[in-house]
mmCIF file of C-alpha atoms and ligand atoms in Angstrom:
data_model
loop_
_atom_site.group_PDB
_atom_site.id
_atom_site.type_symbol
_atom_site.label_atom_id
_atom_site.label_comp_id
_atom_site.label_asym_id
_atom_site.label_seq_id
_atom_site.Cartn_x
_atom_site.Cartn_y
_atom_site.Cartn_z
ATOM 1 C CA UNK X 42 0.000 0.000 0.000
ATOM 2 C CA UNK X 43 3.165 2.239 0.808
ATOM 3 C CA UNK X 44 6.457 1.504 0.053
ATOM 4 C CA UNK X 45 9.824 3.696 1.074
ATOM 5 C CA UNK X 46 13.006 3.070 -0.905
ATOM 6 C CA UNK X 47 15.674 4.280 0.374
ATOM 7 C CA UNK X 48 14.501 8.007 1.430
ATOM 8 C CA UNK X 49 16.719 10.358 2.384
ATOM 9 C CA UNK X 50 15.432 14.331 3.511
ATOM 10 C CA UNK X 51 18.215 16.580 4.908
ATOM 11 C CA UNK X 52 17.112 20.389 6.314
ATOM 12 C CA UNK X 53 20.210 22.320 5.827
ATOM 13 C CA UNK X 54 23.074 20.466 6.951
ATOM 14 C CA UNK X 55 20.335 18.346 9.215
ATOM 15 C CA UNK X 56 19.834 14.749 8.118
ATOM 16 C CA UNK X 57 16.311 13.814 9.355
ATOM 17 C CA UNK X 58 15.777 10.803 7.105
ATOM 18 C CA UNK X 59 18.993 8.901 6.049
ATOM 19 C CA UNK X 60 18.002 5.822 3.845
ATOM 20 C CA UNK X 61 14.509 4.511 4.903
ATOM 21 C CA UNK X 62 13.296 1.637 3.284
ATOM 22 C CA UNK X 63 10.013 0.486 4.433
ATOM 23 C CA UNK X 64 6.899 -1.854 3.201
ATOM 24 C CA UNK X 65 2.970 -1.438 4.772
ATOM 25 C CA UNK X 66 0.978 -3.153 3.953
ATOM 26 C CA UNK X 67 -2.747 -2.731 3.215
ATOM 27 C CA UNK X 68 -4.780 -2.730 6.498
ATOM 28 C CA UNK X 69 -1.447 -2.606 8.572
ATOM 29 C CA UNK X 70 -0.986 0.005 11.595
ATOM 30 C CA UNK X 71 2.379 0.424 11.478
ATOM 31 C CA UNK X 72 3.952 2.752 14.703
ATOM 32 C CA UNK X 73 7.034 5.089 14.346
ATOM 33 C CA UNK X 74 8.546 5.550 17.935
ATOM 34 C CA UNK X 75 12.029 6.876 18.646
ATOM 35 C CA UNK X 76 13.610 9.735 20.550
ATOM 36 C CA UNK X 77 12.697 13.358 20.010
ATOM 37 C CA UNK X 78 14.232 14.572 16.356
ATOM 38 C CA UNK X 79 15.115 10.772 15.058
ATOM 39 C CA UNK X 80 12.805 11.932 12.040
ATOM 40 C CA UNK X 81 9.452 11.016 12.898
ATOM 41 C CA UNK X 82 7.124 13.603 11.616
ATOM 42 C CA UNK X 83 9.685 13.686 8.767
ATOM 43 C CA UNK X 84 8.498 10.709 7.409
ATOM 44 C CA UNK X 85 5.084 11.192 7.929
ATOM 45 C CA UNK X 86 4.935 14.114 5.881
ATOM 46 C CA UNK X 87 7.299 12.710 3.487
ATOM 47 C CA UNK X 88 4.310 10.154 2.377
ATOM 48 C CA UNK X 89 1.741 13.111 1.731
ATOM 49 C CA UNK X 90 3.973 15.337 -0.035
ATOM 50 C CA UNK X 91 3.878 18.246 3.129
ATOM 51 C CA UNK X 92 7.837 17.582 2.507
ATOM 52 C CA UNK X 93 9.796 16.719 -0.226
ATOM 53 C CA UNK X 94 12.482 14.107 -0.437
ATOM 54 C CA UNK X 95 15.844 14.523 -1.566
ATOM 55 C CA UNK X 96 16.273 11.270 -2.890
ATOM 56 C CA UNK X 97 14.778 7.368 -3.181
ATOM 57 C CA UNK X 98 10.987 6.665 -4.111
ATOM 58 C CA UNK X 99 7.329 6.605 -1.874
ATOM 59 C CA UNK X 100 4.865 5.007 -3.373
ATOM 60 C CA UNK X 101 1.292 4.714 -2.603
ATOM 61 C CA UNK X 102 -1.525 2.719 -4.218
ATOM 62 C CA UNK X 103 1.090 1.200 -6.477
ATOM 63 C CA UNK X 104 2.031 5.011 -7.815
ATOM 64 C CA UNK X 105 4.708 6.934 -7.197
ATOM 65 C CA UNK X 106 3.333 9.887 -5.003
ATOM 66 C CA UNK X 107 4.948 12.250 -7.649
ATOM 67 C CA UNK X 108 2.717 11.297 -9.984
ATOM 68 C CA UNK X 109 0.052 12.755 -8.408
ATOM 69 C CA UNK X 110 -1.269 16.022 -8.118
ATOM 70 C CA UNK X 111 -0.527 17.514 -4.652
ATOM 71 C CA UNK X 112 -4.222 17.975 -3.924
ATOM 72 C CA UNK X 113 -5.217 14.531 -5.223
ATOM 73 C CA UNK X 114 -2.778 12.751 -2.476
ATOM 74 C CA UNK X 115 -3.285 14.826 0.392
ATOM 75 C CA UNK X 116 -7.241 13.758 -0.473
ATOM 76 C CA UNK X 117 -6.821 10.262 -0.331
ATOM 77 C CA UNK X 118 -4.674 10.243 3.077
ATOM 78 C CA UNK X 119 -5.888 11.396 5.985
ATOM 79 C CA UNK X 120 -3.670 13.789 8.394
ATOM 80 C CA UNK X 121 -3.646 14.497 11.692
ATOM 81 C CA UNK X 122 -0.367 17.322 12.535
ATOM 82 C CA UNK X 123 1.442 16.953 15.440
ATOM 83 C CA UNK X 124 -0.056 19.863 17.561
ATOM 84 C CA UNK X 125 -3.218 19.601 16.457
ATOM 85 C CA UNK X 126 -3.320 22.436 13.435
ATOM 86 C CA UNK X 127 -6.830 23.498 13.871
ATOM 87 C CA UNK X 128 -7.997 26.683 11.925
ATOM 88 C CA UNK X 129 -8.533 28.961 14.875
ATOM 89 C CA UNK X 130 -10.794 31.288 12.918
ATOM 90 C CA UNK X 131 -13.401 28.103 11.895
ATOM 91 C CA UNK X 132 -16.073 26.366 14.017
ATOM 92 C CA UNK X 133 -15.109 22.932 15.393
ATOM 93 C CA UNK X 134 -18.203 21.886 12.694
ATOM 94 C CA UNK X 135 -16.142 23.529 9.875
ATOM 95 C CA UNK X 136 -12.551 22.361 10.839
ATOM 96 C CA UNK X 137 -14.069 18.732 10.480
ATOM 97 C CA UNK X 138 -15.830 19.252 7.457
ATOM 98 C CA UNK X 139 -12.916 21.578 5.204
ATOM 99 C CA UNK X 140 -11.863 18.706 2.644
ATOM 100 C CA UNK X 141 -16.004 18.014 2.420
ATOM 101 C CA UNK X 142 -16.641 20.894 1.489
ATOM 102 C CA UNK X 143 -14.105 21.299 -1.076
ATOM 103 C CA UNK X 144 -15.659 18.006 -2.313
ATOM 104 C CA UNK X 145 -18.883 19.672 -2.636
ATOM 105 C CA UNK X 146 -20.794 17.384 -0.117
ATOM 106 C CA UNK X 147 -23.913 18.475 0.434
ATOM 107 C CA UNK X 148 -25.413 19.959 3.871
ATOM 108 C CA UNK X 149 -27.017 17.209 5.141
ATOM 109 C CA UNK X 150 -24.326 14.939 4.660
ATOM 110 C CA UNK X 151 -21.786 17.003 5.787
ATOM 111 C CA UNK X 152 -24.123 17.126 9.290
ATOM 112 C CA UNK X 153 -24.653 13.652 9.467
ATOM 113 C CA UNK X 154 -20.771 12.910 8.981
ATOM 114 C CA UNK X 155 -19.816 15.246 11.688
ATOM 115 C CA UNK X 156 -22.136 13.821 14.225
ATOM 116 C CA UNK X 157 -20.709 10.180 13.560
ATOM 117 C CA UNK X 158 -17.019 11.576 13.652
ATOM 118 C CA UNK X 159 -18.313 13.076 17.178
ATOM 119 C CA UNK X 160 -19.679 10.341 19.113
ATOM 120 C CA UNK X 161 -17.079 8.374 17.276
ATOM 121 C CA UNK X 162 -14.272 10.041 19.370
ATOM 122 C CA UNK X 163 -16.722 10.633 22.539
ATOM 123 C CA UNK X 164 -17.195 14.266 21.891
ATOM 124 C CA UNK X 165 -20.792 16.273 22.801
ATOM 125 C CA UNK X 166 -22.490 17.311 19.639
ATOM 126 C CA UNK X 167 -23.135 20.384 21.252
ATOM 127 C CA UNK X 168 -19.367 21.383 20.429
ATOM 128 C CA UNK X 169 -19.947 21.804 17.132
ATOM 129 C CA UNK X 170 -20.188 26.039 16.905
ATOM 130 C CA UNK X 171 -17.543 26.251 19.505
ATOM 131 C CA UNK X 172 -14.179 27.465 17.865
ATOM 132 C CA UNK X 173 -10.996 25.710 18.944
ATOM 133 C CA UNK X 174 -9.873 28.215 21.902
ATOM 134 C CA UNK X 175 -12.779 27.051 23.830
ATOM 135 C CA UNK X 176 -11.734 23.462 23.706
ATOM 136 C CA UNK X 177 -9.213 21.712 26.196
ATOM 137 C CA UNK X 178 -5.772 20.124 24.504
ATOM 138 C CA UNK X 179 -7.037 16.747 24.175
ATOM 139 C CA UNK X 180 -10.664 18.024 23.101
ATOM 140 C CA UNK X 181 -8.757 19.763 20.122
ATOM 141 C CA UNK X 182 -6.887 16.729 18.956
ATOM 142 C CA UNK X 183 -9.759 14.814 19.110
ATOM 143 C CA UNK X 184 -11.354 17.474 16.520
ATOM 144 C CA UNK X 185 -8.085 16.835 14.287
ATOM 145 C CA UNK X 186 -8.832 12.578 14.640
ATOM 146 C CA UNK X 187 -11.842 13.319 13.332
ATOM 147 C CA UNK X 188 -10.612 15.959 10.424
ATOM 148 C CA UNK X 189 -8.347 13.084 9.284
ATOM 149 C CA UNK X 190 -11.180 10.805 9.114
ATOM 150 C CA UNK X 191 -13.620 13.054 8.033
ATOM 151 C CA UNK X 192 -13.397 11.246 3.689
ATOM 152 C CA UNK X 193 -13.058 8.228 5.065
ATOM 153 C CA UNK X 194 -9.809 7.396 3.672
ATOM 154 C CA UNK X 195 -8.004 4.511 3.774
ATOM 155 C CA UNK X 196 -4.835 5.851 4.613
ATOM 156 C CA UNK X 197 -4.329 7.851 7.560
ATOM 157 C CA UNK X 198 -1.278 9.543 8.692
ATOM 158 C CA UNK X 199 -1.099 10.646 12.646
ATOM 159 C CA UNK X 200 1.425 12.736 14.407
ATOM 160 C CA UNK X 201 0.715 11.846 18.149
ATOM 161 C CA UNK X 202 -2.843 12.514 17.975
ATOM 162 C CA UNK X 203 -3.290 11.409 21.495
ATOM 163 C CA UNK X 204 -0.172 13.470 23.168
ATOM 164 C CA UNK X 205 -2.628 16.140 24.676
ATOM 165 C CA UNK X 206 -4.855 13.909 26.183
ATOM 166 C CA UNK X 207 -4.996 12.559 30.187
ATOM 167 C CA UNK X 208 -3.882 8.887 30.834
ATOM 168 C CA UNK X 209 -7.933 7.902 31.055
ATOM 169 C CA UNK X 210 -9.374 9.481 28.198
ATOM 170 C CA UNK X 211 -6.494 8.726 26.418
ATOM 171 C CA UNK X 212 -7.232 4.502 27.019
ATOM 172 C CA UNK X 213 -10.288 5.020 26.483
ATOM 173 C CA UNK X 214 -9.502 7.149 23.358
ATOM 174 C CA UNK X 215 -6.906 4.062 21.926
ATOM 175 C CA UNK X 216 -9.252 1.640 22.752
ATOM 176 C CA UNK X 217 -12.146 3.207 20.176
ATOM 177 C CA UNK X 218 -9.498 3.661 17.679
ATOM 178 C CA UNK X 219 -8.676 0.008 18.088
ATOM 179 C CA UNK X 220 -12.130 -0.703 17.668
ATOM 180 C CA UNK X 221 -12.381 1.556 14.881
ATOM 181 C CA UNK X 222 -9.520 0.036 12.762
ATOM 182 C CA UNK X 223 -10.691 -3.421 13.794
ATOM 183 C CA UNK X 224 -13.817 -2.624 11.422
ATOM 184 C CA UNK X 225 -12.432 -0.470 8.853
ATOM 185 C CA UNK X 226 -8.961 -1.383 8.083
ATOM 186 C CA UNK X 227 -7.619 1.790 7.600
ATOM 187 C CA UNK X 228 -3.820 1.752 6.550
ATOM 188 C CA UNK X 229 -2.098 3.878 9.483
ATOM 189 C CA UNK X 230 1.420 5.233 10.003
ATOM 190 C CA UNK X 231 0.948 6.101 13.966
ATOM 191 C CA UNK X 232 3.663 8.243 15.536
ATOM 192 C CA UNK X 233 4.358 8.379 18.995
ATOM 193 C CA UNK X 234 6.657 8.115 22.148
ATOM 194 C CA UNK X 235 4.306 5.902 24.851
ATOM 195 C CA UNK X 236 5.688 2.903 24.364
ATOM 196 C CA UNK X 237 2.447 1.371 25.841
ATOM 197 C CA UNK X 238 0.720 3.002 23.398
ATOM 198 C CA UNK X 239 2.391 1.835 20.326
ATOM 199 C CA UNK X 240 2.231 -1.819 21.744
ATOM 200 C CA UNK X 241 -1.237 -1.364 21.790
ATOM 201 C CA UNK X 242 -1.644 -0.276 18.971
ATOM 202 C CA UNK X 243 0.712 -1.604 16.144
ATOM 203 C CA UNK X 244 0.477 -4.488 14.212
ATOM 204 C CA UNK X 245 4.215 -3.620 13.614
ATOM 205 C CA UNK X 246 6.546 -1.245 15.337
ATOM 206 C CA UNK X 247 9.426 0.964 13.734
ATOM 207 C CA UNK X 248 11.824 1.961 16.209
ATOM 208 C CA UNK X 249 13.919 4.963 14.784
ATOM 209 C CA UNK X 250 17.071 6.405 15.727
ATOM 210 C CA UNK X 251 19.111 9.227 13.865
ATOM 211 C CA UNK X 252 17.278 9.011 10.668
ATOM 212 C CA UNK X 253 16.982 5.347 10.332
ATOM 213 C CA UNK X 254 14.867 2.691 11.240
ATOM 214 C CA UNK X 255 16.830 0.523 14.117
ATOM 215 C CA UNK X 256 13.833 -2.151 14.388
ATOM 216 C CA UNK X 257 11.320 -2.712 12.649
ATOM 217 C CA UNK X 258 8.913 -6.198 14.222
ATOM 218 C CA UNK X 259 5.841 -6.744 15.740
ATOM 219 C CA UNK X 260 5.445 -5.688 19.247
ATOM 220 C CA UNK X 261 6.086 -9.417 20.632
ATOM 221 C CA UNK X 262 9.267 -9.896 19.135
ATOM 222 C CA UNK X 263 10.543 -6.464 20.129
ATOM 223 C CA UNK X 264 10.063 -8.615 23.750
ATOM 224 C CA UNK X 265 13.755 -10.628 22.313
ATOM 225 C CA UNK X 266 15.573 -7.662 21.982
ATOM 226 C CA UNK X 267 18.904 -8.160 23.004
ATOM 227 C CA UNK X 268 18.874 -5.878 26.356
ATOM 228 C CA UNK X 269 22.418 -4.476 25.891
ATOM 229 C CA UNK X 270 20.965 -2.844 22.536
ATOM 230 C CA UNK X 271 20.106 0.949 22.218
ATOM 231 C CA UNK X 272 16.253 0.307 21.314
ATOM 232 C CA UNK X 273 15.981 -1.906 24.573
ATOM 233 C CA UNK X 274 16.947 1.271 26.371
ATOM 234 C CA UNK X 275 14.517 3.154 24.535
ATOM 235 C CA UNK X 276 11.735 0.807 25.039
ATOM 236 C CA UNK X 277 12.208 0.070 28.591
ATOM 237 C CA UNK X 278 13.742 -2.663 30.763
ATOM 238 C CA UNK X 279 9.729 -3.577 31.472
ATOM 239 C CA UNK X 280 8.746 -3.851 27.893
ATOM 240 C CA UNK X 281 7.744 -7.648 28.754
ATOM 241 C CA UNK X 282 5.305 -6.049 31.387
ATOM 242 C CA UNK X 283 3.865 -3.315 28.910
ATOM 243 C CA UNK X 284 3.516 -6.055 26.392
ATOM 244 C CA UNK X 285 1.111 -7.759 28.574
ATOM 245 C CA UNK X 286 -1.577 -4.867 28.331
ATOM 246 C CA UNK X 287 -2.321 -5.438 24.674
ATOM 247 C CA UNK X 288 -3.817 -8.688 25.368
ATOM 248 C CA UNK X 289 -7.042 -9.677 27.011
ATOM 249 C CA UNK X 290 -7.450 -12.308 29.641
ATOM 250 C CA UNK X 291 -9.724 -14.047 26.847
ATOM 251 C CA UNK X 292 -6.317 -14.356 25.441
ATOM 252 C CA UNK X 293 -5.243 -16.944 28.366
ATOM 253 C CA UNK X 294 -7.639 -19.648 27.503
ATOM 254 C CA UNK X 295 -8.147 -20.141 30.908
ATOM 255 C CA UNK X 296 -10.284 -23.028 32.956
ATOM 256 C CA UNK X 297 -13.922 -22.460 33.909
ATOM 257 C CA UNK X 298 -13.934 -23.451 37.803
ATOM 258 C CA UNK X 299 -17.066 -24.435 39.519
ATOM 259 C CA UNK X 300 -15.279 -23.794 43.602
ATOM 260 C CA UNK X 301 -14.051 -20.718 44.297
ATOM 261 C CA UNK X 302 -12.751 -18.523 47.355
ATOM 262 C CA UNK X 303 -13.634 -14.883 46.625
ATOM 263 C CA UNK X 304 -14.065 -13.088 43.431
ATOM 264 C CA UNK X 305 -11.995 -10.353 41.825
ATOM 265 C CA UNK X 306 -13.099 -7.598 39.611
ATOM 266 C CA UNK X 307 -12.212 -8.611 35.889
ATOM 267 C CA UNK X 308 -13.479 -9.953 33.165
ATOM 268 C CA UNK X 309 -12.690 -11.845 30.225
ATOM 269 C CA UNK X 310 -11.866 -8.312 28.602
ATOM 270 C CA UNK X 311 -9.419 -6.802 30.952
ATOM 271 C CA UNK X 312 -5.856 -6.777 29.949
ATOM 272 C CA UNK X 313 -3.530 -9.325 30.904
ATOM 273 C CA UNK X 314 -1.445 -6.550 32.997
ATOM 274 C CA UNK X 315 -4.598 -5.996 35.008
ATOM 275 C CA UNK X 316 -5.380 -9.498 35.972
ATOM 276 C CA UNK X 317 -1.114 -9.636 36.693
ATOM 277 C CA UNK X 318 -1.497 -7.078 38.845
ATOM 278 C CA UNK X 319 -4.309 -8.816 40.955
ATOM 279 C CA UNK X 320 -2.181 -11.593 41.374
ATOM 280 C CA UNK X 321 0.436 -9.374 42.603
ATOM 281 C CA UNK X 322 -2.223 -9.293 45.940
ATOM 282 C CA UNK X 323 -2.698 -12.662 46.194
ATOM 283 C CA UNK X 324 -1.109 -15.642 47.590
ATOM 284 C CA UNK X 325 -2.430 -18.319 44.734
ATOM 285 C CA UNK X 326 -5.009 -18.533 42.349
ATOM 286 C CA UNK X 327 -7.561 -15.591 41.763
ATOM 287 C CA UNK X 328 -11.099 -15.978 40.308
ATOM 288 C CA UNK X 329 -13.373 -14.046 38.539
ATOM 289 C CA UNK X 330 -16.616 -13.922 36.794
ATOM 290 C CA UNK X 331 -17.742 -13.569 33.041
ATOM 291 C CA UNK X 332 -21.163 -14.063 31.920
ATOM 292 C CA UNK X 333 -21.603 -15.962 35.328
ATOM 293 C CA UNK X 334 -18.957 -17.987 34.000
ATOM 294 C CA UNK X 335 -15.963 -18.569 37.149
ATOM 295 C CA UNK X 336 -12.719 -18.188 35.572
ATOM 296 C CA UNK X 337 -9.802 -19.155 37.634
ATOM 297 C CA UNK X 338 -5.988 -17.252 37.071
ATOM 298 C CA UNK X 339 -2.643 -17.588 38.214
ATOM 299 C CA UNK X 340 0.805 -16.638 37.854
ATOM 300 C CA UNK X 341 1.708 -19.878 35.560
ATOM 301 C CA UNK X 342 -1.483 -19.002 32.983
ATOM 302 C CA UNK X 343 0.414 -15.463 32.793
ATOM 303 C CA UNK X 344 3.675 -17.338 32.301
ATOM 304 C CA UNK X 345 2.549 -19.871 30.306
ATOM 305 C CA UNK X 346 0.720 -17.431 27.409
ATOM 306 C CA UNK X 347 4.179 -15.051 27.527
ATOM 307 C CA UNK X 348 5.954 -18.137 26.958
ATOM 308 C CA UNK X 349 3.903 -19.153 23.817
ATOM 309 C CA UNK X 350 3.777 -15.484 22.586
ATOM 310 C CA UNK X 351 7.882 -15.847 22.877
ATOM 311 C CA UNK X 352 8.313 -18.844 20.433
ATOM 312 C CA UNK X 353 5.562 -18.092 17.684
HETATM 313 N N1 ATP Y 95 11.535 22.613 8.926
HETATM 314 C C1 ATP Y 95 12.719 22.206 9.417
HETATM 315 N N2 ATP Y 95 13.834 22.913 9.230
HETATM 316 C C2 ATP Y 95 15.027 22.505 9.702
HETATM 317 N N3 ATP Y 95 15.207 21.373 10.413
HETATM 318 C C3 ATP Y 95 14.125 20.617 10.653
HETATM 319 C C4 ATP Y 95 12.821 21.000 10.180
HETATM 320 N N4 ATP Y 95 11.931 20.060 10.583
HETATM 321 C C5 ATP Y 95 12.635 19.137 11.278
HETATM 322 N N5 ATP Y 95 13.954 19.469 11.321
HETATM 323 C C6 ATP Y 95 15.023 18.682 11.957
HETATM 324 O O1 ATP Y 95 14.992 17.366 11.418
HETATM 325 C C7 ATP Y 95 15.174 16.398 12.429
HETATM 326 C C8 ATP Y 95 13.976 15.457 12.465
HETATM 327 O O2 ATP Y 95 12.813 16.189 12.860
HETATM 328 P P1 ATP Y 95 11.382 15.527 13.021
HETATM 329 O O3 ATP Y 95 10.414 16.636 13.227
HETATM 330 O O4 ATP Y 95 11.167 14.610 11.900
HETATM 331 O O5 ATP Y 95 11.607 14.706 14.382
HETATM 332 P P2 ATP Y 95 10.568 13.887 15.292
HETATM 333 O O6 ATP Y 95 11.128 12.523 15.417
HETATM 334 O O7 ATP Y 95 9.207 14.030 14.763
HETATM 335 O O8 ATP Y 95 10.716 14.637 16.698
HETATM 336 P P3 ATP Y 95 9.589 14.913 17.838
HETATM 337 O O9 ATP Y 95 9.422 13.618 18.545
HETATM 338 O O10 ATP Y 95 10.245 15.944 18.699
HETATM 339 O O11 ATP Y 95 8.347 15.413 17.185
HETATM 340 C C9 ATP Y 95 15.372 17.170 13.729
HETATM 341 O O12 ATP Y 95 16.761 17.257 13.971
HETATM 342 C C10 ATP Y 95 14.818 18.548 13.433
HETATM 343 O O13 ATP Y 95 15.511 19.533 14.150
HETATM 344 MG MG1 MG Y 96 7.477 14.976 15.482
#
């Protein structure tokens, strides 16, 4: 769906992209993490033309992007910026809608889309005339999540869209994206420094460094990095812990019990680091119920599943 050969971008004397060859595929959510200038948002805007390269090839749809027309791209790939970018002048109704109304949707349409993009991403319909220095940080980026989606593309292209917001919106916030990419298969280039949330998120994980791409695997392997190395540094000596909140305790394939001692508060659909964390209080076993099903966890089930995860 997009392919990178060999890109290089310098700024100046500045190398921000030195040689990046990269493959995503259709569907994929592919997550660019990495220190603070390693070229990031460089590459993000390399792939919608907001930059130009100095040298190699980006292709998209099977084209290279210089054969299109500027406007034509930037129309087929959604965009959030890094810092949100809303027009300050223009209702949060009319930042959403800008690229529909240069499509010539009509009213109605235009309405109805806004209201889905809305209660997509949790916000009151009721926002709609307020202008974007009456919203808070993370109510603003939510306005440019739903900008990007606004033509339904099937790229999208997002600069840490979730930076602004507070740890529990911001879960709740990945988890409806998760959702929402579970349904439509949108091809995403994600970028962002929470490692948590780029576990959670990617299907694969670029870790850059100086320009380049150090790593590039799904979040499990990253678990076999070689600890001495610079990206386990970067990704934390607990990355085996983080790992464990992108899966669900449905995961585990755990027993059904029929005795029990007390019950704990999970489910099926907490995360694995949540039902860790119980058993972190406990002295064996924990239990829990599901649909008045009794589920029974332990350490070993935990141990067991990272194992598994480990060798496939
Ligand atoms: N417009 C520009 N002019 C000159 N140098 C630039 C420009 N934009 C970026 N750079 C430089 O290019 C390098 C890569 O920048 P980039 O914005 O891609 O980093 P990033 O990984 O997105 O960083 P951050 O995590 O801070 O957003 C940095 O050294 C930066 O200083
Ligand atoms: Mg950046």
């Amino acid at each position: 769906m997009i392919q990178l050969r060999n890109v290089t971008k310098k700024y100046d004397k500045q190398e921000a992209l030195r040689g990046i060859d990269l493959n995503i595929n259709e569907g994929e959510c592919i997550v660019l993490i990495g220190p603070s200038g390693c070229g990031k948002s460089s590459l993000l805007k390399s792939i919608n033309r907001m930059i130009d390269i100095d040298s190699g090839e980006i292709r998209v749809f099977n084209q290279s992007i210089e054969s299109y027309r500027v406007e034509e791209l930037r129309r087929k790939i959604g965009y959030c910026i890094q810092g949100v970018g809303l027009f300050p002048h223009l209702s949060v109704k009319e930042n959403i809608a800008i690229v529909l109304r240069v499509l010539k949707w009509k009213e109605e349409d235009i309405d109805q889309r806004v209201n889905e993009l809305l209660s997509m991403t949790e916000l009151p319909l009721s926002y709609i005339n307020k202008r974007p220095h009456e919203l808070s940080g993370g109510e603003a980026q939510r306005v440019g999540v739903c900008r990007a989606l606004a033509t339904n593309p099937s790229i999208l292209l997002m600069d840490e869209p979730f930076g602004a917001l507070d740890p529990l919106t911001r879960e709740k916030v990945q988890l409806a994206f998760k959702e929402i990419q579970k349904k439509l298969h949108k091809t995403v280039v994600f970028v962002t420094h929470d490692v948590e949330e780029a576990i959670l998120l990617a299907d694969r994980i670029a870790l850059m460094q100086e320009g380049k791409i150090l790593h590039l695997d799904t979040p499990n392997k990253f678990m076999n990095l070689d600890k001495n190395e610079y990206g386990s540094d970067f990704l934390g000596k607990d990355y085996s812990l983080r790992l464990l909140k992108r899966f669900t305790l449905a995961d585990l394939n755990l027993k059904e019990v029929r005795s029990f001692n007390s019950l704990v508060n999970l489910s099926l659909g907490s995360s694995v680091k949540d039902g860790l964390s119980y058993c972190l209080n406990a002295e064996q076993s924990i239990y829990f119920n599901d649909n008045n099903h009794i589920y029974e966890l332990s350490y070993n089930d935990i141990y067991n599943f990272m194992q598994r995860i480990n060798h496939e």
